[in-house]
Short mmCIF file of C-alpha atoms in Angstrom, two decimals:
data_model
loop_
_atom_site.label_atom_id
_atom_site.label_comp_id
_atom_site.label_asym_id
_atom_site.label_seq_id
_atom_site.Cartn_x
_atom_site.Cartn_y
_atom_site.Cartn_z
CA MET A 1 45.86 -20.37 -34.68
CA ARG A 2 42.66 -21.46 -35.80
CA LYS A 3 41.80 -23.39 -39.39
CA PRO A 4 39.45 -22.41 -41.62
CA VAL A 5 36.13 -24.18 -41.26
CA VAL A 6 34.36 -23.38 -43.98
CA ASP A 7 34.44 -23.91 -47.41
CA LEU A 8 34.71 -20.86 -49.43
CA SER A 9 35.37 -21.79 -52.71
CA SER A 10 32.18 -21.80 -54.05
CA ILE A 11 30.60 -19.01 -52.81
CA ASN A 12 30.32 -16.07 -55.29
CA MET A 13 30.99 -12.71 -53.77
CA PRO A 14 30.64 -9.21 -54.80
CA GLU A 15 33.07 -7.69 -56.84
CA GLY A 16 35.91 -5.82 -54.00
CA VAL A 17 34.76 -8.17 -51.54
CA PRO A 18 37.62 -10.78 -50.64
CA LYS A 19 36.87 -14.31 -49.29
CA ILE A 20 38.17 -14.34 -45.84
CA ASP A 21 37.02 -17.36 -43.16
CA PHE A 22 34.75 -16.51 -40.72
CA ASN A 23 32.07 -19.15 -40.20
CA ASP A 24 32.47 -21.79 -37.62
CA HIS A 25 30.94 -25.55 -38.47
CA THR A 26 28.36 -26.62 -36.40
CA GLU A 27 26.36 -29.71 -35.97
CA PHE A 28 22.61 -27.64 -35.89
CA LEU A 29 20.77 -25.69 -37.93
CA GLU A 30 18.56 -22.80 -36.45
CA ILE A 31 15.60 -21.80 -37.61
CA ALA A 32 13.21 -18.89 -36.17
CA VAL A 33 9.72 -18.50 -37.30
CA PRO A 34 7.71 -15.40 -36.20
CA LEU A 35 4.03 -17.02 -36.21
CA PHE A 36 2.31 -13.71 -35.75
CA THR A 37 2.35 -10.33 -34.52
CA LYS A 38 -0.21 -10.05 -31.61
CA CYS A 39 1.12 -8.83 -28.95
CA ASN A 40 0.31 -7.37 -25.37
CA LEU A 41 3.68 -5.20 -25.02
CA ASN A 42 4.54 -2.37 -27.54
CA CYS A 43 8.44 -2.18 -27.23
CA GLY A 44 10.10 0.91 -28.80
CA PHE A 45 13.03 -1.01 -30.51
CA CYS A 46 10.87 -3.80 -32.15
CA PHE A 47 11.67 -4.82 -35.32
CA GLU A 48 8.31 -6.16 -36.03
CA GLY A 49 7.45 -4.00 -38.52
CA ASN A 50 3.67 -3.86 -39.07
CA LYS A 51 1.78 -5.71 -36.08
CA SER A 52 -1.61 -6.93 -36.09
CA ASN A 53 -4.02 -8.60 -34.30
CA HIS A 54 -4.88 -11.09 -36.97
CA ILE A 55 -3.69 -14.86 -36.60
CA ASP A 56 -4.06 -16.96 -39.60
CA LYS A 57 -3.90 -20.62 -38.08
CA ASP A 58 -3.60 -22.26 -41.97
CA HIS A 59 -1.08 -20.11 -42.78
CA ILE A 60 1.04 -20.89 -39.63
CA MET A 61 0.75 -24.40 -40.53
CA SER A 62 2.00 -23.86 -44.08
CA LEU A 63 4.81 -22.63 -42.81
CA ALA A 64 6.35 -25.95 -41.71
CA GLN A 65 6.60 -27.17 -45.42
CA THR A 66 8.08 -23.70 -46.55
CA CYS A 67 11.12 -23.97 -43.59
CA PHE A 68 11.77 -27.10 -45.37
CA ASP A 69 12.00 -26.16 -48.77
CA ASP A 70 14.23 -23.39 -47.76
CA THR A 71 16.71 -25.33 -45.71
CA SER A 72 16.58 -28.84 -46.85
CA GLU A 73 19.11 -28.34 -49.25
CA HIS A 74 21.45 -26.73 -46.90
CA ILE A 75 20.90 -29.35 -44.16
CA SER A 76 21.93 -31.95 -46.56
CA GLU A 77 25.14 -29.83 -48.46
CA LEU A 78 26.29 -29.18 -44.77
CA GLY A 79 25.47 -32.77 -43.39
CA LEU A 80 24.04 -31.34 -39.66
CA ASN A 81 22.03 -33.56 -37.96
CA THR A 82 19.92 -31.47 -35.32
CA VAL A 83 17.02 -28.56 -36.01
CA TYR A 84 17.14 -25.55 -33.54
CA LEU A 85 13.45 -24.35 -34.03
CA GLN A 86 12.75 -20.80 -32.11
CA LEU A 87 9.03 -19.71 -32.09
CA TRP A 88 7.67 -16.95 -30.93
CA GLY A 89 5.27 -13.73 -32.27
CA GLY A 90 4.30 -11.40 -31.16
CA GLU A 91 3.95 -12.82 -27.43
CA VAL A 92 2.74 -16.50 -28.24
CA PHE A 93 1.37 -16.99 -24.46
CA LEU A 94 -1.49 -14.37 -24.05
CA ASP A 95 -3.62 -15.12 -21.51
CA SER A 96 -6.40 -14.08 -23.59
CA PHE A 97 -5.51 -16.85 -26.23
CA ASN A 98 -8.07 -20.26 -26.01
CA ASP A 99 -6.88 -23.94 -25.83
CA ASP A 100 -6.80 -23.91 -29.75
CA MET A 101 -3.87 -21.95 -29.80
CA PHE A 102 -2.15 -24.08 -27.97
CA GLN A 103 -3.18 -26.96 -30.25
CA LEU A 104 -1.94 -25.21 -33.15
CA TYR A 105 1.37 -25.52 -31.50
CA ARG A 106 1.15 -28.81 -30.55
CA ASP A 107 0.08 -29.33 -34.18
CA PHE A 108 2.99 -26.94 -36.32
CA VAL A 109 5.78 -28.59 -33.95
CA ASN A 110 4.50 -32.10 -35.02
CA ARG A 111 3.97 -30.95 -38.78
CA PHE A 112 7.55 -29.51 -38.79
CA LYS A 113 9.21 -32.79 -37.42
CA GLU A 114 7.37 -35.02 -39.86
CA ILE A 115 8.28 -33.33 -42.55
CA TYR A 116 11.85 -33.20 -41.91
CA GLN A 117 12.08 -36.40 -40.55
CA ALA A 118 10.59 -37.75 -44.03
CA LYS A 119 13.94 -36.77 -45.40
CA PHE A 120 16.41 -36.96 -42.68
CA PRO A 121 14.58 -39.65 -40.18
CA THR A 122 17.92 -39.45 -37.64
CA MET A 123 17.22 -35.53 -37.49
CA ASN A 124 17.38 -34.29 -34.10
CA PHE A 125 14.98 -31.38 -32.72
CA LYS A 126 15.36 -28.67 -29.76
CA ILE A 127 12.29 -26.47 -29.26
CA THR A 128 12.37 -23.20 -27.63
CA PHE A 129 9.26 -20.90 -27.22
CA LEU A 130 10.04 -17.15 -26.74
CA SER A 131 7.80 -14.89 -24.80
CA ASN A 132 7.89 -11.64 -22.92
CA GLY A 133 6.82 -13.44 -19.99
CA VAL A 134 3.73 -11.34 -19.18
CA PHE A 135 1.09 -13.74 -18.92
CA THR A 136 -0.52 -15.21 -15.97
CA LYS A 137 -2.11 -18.69 -17.12
CA ARG A 138 1.31 -20.51 -16.53
CA ASP A 139 0.18 -24.54 -16.30
CA ARG A 140 -1.28 -24.52 -19.51
CA VAL A 141 2.07 -23.52 -20.80
CA MET A 142 4.17 -26.00 -18.57
CA GLN A 143 2.31 -29.00 -20.66
CA LEU A 144 3.06 -27.58 -23.53
CA LEU A 145 6.50 -27.22 -22.95
CA ILE A 146 6.01 -31.07 -21.46
CA ASP A 147 4.44 -32.30 -24.49
CA LEU A 148 6.54 -31.30 -27.15
CA ASN A 149 10.06 -32.02 -24.94
CA SER A 150 10.69 -28.10 -25.35
CA GLU A 151 11.82 -25.04 -23.54
CA ILE A 152 10.94 -21.30 -22.84
CA ALA A 153 12.85 -18.56 -23.28
CA PHE A 154 12.11 -14.83 -21.83
CA SER A 155 12.79 -11.32 -23.48
CA TYR A 156 13.67 -8.27 -20.73
CA ASP A 157 14.99 -4.66 -21.53
CA PRO A 158 14.53 -1.89 -18.51
CA ILE A 159 13.40 0.37 -21.25
CA ASN A 160 10.97 0.66 -23.57
CA ARG A 161 9.45 -2.99 -22.95
CA PHE A 162 7.39 -2.59 -20.16
CA SER A 163 4.95 -0.32 -19.27
CA SER A 164 4.93 -0.97 -15.19
CA ASP A 165 6.60 -2.44 -12.42
CA GLU A 166 3.70 -4.97 -11.86
CA GLN A 167 4.09 -6.28 -15.72
CA LYS A 168 8.12 -6.98 -14.45
CA ASN A 169 6.94 -8.75 -11.59
CA VAL A 170 4.78 -10.75 -13.77
CA TRP A 171 7.65 -11.65 -16.03
CA LEU A 172 9.40 -12.61 -12.79
CA ASP A 173 6.80 -14.91 -11.63
CA SER A 174 7.20 -16.47 -14.92
CA VAL A 175 10.77 -16.80 -15.10
CA ASN A 176 10.92 -18.27 -12.00
CA TYR A 177 7.63 -20.69 -12.18
CA PHE A 178 9.37 -22.64 -15.07
CA GLY A 179 12.60 -23.31 -13.44
CA ASP A 180 14.95 -26.02 -15.66
CA ARG A 181 12.76 -25.29 -18.45
CA VAL A 182 14.32 -21.61 -18.86
CA ASN A 183 16.62 -22.21 -22.03
CA TYR A 184 18.08 -18.44 -21.71
CA ILE A 185 16.31 -14.88 -20.96
CA SER A 186 17.34 -12.86 -23.99
CA ILE A 187 18.32 -8.85 -23.77
CA THR A 188 19.00 -6.07 -26.35
CA LEU A 189 21.85 -3.63 -25.96
CA THR A 190 20.25 -0.32 -26.84
CA LYS A 191 22.03 3.04 -25.27
CA ASN A 192 19.27 3.30 -22.90
CA ASN A 193 19.14 -0.30 -21.62
CA ILE A 194 22.85 -0.19 -21.05
CA THR A 195 22.69 3.37 -19.20
CA ALA A 196 19.92 1.88 -17.20
CA TYR A 197 21.74 -1.41 -16.41
CA LEU A 198 25.04 0.30 -15.23
CA SER A 199 22.49 2.62 -13.17
CA GLY A 200 21.40 0.01 -10.83
CA ASP A 201 19.08 -1.99 -12.65
CA ASP A 202 18.88 -5.45 -11.44
CA TRP A 203 16.03 -7.32 -12.46
CA LEU A 204 18.30 -9.46 -14.09
CA ASP A 205 19.63 -10.17 -10.68
CA ARG A 206 16.55 -11.77 -9.51
CA PRO A 207 16.19 -14.80 -11.59
CA ASN A 208 18.41 -17.58 -10.67
CA ARG A 209 21.79 -16.78 -11.57
CA LYS A 210 21.97 -20.17 -13.25
CA ILE A 211 20.16 -19.04 -16.18
CA PRO A 212 22.03 -17.83 -19.21
CA ILE A 213 21.44 -14.65 -20.98
CA ASP A 214 21.75 -13.69 -24.35
CA ILE A 215 22.78 -10.15 -25.62
CA ASN A 216 21.28 -8.95 -28.86
CA PHE A 217 22.99 -6.01 -30.54
CA TYR A 218 20.65 -3.88 -31.36
CA THR A 219 20.24 -3.61 -35.31
CA ALA A 220 19.48 -0.57 -36.93
CA ASN A 221 15.66 0.41 -37.56
CA PRO A 222 13.65 3.50 -37.80
CA ASP A 223 14.59 5.81 -34.97
CA TRP A 224 18.01 4.36 -34.77
CA GLU A 225 19.48 7.52 -33.59
CA LYS A 226 17.52 7.39 -30.49
CA TYR A 227 18.47 3.41 -29.41
CA ILE A 228 21.77 2.66 -31.12
CA ALA A 229 25.18 1.77 -28.56
CA SER A 230 28.17 3.31 -29.45
CA ASP A 231 31.67 1.61 -28.86
CA ASP A 232 31.90 3.23 -25.66
CA ASP A 233 28.57 2.19 -24.72
CA LEU A 234 29.31 -1.18 -25.48
CA PHE A 235 32.48 -1.05 -23.45
CA SER A 236 31.07 0.30 -20.18
CA PHE A 237 28.32 -2.41 -20.54
CA LEU A 238 30.74 -5.70 -21.00
CA ASP A 239 33.26 -4.07 -18.60
CA TRP A 240 30.18 -3.63 -15.94
CA ALA A 241 29.26 -7.27 -17.00
CA ILE A 242 32.64 -8.60 -15.69
CA LYS A 243 33.30 -6.94 -12.73
CA THR A 244 29.60 -7.65 -11.16
CA ASP A 245 30.29 -11.26 -12.38
CA HIS A 246 27.66 -11.27 -14.81
CA PHE A 247 29.50 -14.33 -16.31
CA ASN A 248 25.80 -15.82 -17.31
CA ILE A 249 25.59 -13.61 -19.85
CA ILE A 250 26.44 -16.20 -23.17
CA TYR A 251 28.80 -13.96 -24.42
CA ILE A 252 31.07 -13.36 -21.49
CA ASP A 253 31.00 -16.89 -20.95
CA HIS A 254 32.66 -17.61 -24.19
CA ILE A 255 35.31 -14.84 -23.83
CA MET A 256 36.09 -15.89 -20.04
CA GLN A 257 36.04 -19.88 -21.55
CA TYR A 258 38.50 -19.07 -24.29
CA LEU A 259 40.77 -16.81 -21.53
CA SER A 260 40.23 -19.49 -18.75
CA THR A 261 41.87 -22.56 -20.68
CA SER A 262 44.36 -20.57 -22.71
CA GLY A 263 43.05 -20.85 -25.74
CA LYS A 264 42.71 -24.90 -25.55
CA THR A 265 38.92 -24.73 -25.96
CA ARG A 266 37.52 -23.10 -29.54
CA VAL A 267 36.60 -19.39 -29.55
CA GLN A 268 33.01 -19.33 -30.26
CA ARG A 269 32.09 -16.57 -32.49
CA TYR A 270 28.96 -14.14 -31.66
CA CYS A 271 27.94 -14.39 -35.72
CA ASN A 272 27.32 -17.87 -37.24
CA CYS A 273 24.53 -16.76 -39.44
CA LYS A 274 25.57 -19.61 -42.10
CA TYR A 275 23.53 -21.86 -39.85
CA ALA A 276 20.72 -19.76 -38.84
CA TYR A 277 17.30 -19.06 -40.89
CA GLN A 278 14.65 -16.72 -40.18
CA MET A 279 10.88 -16.68 -42.03
CA LEU A 280 9.87 -13.32 -43.58
CA ASP A 281 7.43 -12.70 -45.60
CA ASN A 282 6.65 -16.43 -46.66
CA HIS A 283 10.76 -17.48 -47.00
CA CYS A 284 13.16 -18.41 -44.95
CA THR A 285 16.23 -16.20 -44.94
CA ARG A 286 20.38 -15.79 -43.82
CA ASP A 287 19.94 -12.17 -44.65
CA CYS A 288 20.25 -10.61 -41.15
CA SER A 289 19.24 -6.75 -42.45
CA LYS A 290 15.43 -8.62 -43.71
CA ARG A 291 15.61 -10.41 -40.04
CA ALA A 292 16.26 -7.51 -37.59
CA SER A 293 15.16 -4.53 -39.75
CA SER A 294 13.12 -2.56 -41.82
CA LEU A 295 15.34 -0.57 -43.07
CA ASN A 296 16.68 -0.50 -47.02
CA ARG A 297 19.34 -2.79 -47.61
CA ASP A 298 21.42 -0.72 -48.96
CA LYS A 299 21.93 1.51 -45.42
CA PHE A 300 23.70 -2.22 -44.29
CA TYR A 301 25.47 -3.31 -48.03
CA GLY A 302 25.96 -0.26 -49.83
CA LYS A 303 27.66 -0.46 -53.32
CA TYR A 304 27.29 -4.19 -52.53
CA THR A 305 23.69 -4.36 -52.19
CA LYS A 306 22.24 -5.73 -55.76
CA GLU A 307 24.71 -8.32 -55.97
CA VAL A 308 24.06 -9.64 -52.12
CA ASP A 309 21.66 -12.59 -52.20
CA GLU A 310 21.05 -16.09 -50.08
CA ASN A 311 23.82 -17.40 -51.05
CA ASN A 312 26.74 -15.23 -50.48
CA VAL A 313 24.82 -12.76 -48.16
CA THR A 314 26.80 -14.19 -44.72
CA GLU A 315 30.26 -14.06 -46.22
CA THR A 316 29.97 -10.52 -47.69
CA LYS A 317 28.35 -9.16 -44.31
CA ASN A 318 31.62 -10.95 -42.25
CA VAL A 319 34.24 -9.80 -44.48
CA MET A 320 32.37 -6.56 -44.36
CA PHE A 321 31.93 -6.17 -40.85
CA LEU A 322 36.19 -7.28 -40.58
CA LYS A 323 37.21 -4.40 -42.53
CA LYS A 324 34.83 -1.74 -41.20
CA ARG A 325 36.17 -2.95 -37.80
CA GLY A 326 39.68 -3.23 -38.52
CA CYS A 327 39.63 -6.97 -37.56
CA LEU A 328 42.18 -8.46 -39.65
CA GLU A 329 44.86 -6.23 -38.27
CA CYS A 330 44.28 -7.29 -34.80
CA GLU A 331 46.29 -9.60 -32.68
CA HIS A 332 43.07 -10.86 -30.85
CA PHE A 333 41.62 -11.75 -34.41
CA PHE A 334 41.93 -15.49 -34.00
CA SER A 335 40.64 -15.58 -30.79
CA CYS A 336 38.03 -12.76 -30.67
CA THR A 337 34.27 -13.92 -30.33
CA MET A 338 33.67 -10.41 -32.33
CA MET A 339 30.29 -8.57 -32.47
CA CYS A 340 27.19 -8.51 -34.65
CA CYS A 341 28.06 -8.20 -37.65
CA ILE A 342 24.86 -6.72 -39.09
CA ALA A 343 24.85 -4.22 -36.67
CA VAL A 344 28.59 -2.45 -37.12
CA ILE A 345 28.38 -2.61 -41.08
CA PHE A 346 25.09 -0.43 -40.85
CA ASP A 347 25.92 3.17 -42.37
CA GLY A 348 25.04 4.90 -39.30
CA TYR A 349 27.28 2.95 -36.85
CA GLU A 350 31.14 4.63 -36.16
CA VAL A 351 33.56 2.64 -35.46
CA THR A 352 36.05 3.76 -32.97
CA ARG A 353 38.30 2.04 -30.47
CA CYS A 354 36.93 -1.94 -30.27
CA PRO A 355 35.13 -2.39 -26.86
CA LEU A 356 36.49 -5.95 -27.41
CA LYS A 357 39.77 -5.24 -27.67
CA ARG A 358 39.84 -2.73 -24.53
CA LEU A 359 38.15 -5.65 -22.99
CA TYR A 360 41.03 -7.56 -22.91
CA GLU A 361 43.04 -5.36 -21.54
CA THR A 362 41.03 -5.01 -18.56
CA ILE A 363 41.16 -8.95 -18.05
CA THR A 364 43.26 -10.17 -15.45
CA SER A 365 44.15 -12.98 -13.94
CA GLU A 366 41.95 -12.25 -10.53
CA THR A 367 39.38 -11.89 -13.24
CA ILE A 368 39.50 -15.64 -14.26
CA GLU A 369 39.55 -16.76 -10.64
CA ARG A 370 36.34 -14.93 -10.26
CA TYR A 371 35.09 -16.80 -13.59
CA LEU A 372 36.28 -19.84 -12.61
CA SER A 373 34.75 -19.65 -8.83
CA TRP A 374 31.64 -18.97 -10.42
CA ARG A 375 31.27 -22.07 -12.80
CA ASP A 376 32.40 -23.72 -10.00
CA ALA A 377 29.24 -22.92 -8.24
CA TYR A 378 26.77 -22.50 -11.64
CA ASP A 379 28.41 -25.31 -13.69
CA PRO A 380 29.73 -28.28 -12.47
CA ASN A 381 29.83 -29.90 -15.60
CA TYR A 382 32.80 -26.95 -17.24
CA ALA A 383 35.49 -29.68 -16.94
CA THR A 384 33.44 -31.77 -19.76
CA LEU A 385 32.80 -28.53 -22.08
#
């Protein structure tokens, strides 16, 4: 049985919300910093509310200190030794940018490391730039990644992202160009995107199948009724992913990794937001309703909204999810990777039959054998995980 790994005794929860262990302890803190909103695409479900072509370089440089001020105490409290820094826009690698922008990225990352290592001399850093891939001046991007010992990740969605197959081809060329520097491909599970995958969209199969695919459960924003996926939609996607051997989807990999070792590995939760910050309005926040939505917070936290703050937001969100989803009565509670909590506690999300519970019922020994064959082919280090 999974043992509690995070002490909730000091968390002041809203009245009526019980303290239930959920978070996993990790050795790193994730900090995401949107540097600006200027972009060459116009994704229908983008969570960046007000886009602007203005880029304030002095402001960007100041964000390194803001990150430290907002997270250093938490790093000390949790005893963490690695910061995972993710940088995005907008689009950070626009062809229209001059070389000064790339020097800005170097200066920012170096300043970020310098500030953190002044207090934490042994701190390690992992740096990833997230891009939509629609750029052609790739050599200078590769040099930046080499100089900063960093990686690149790409976003992809079949619907409401690219305006043409030409843009998709540029995206694919970018993914292929960066080879082992590609950390992951990020996709968002909107209803329309799921329908496209199930209907034969094969662009995720065109890059190297060794590249991990990171799924994002759609978080409600304006026009959410057009995009929100139901429990049935999510089950259909997960079932499709396993039947088509998309084991490089990280979420699927975590499920199969646990099942294939008969529970000998520790299950990894999808949500672990106690260890994840994002820069927003000149402050780092762990509040996913702020990070991923422009809707009012009461659409997520309801009667608890006024009591939810940075000190209890993760625990409150987790417990609201567990109660709404019905996880506390489920036989898979201790072995389930679960879902995105903020997506489910949104008051417009209708809970029906759990897509994960349904998925577990479909996984057989043959499924596990296919998964293990895939791991042998794509990840020879699996035995050491």
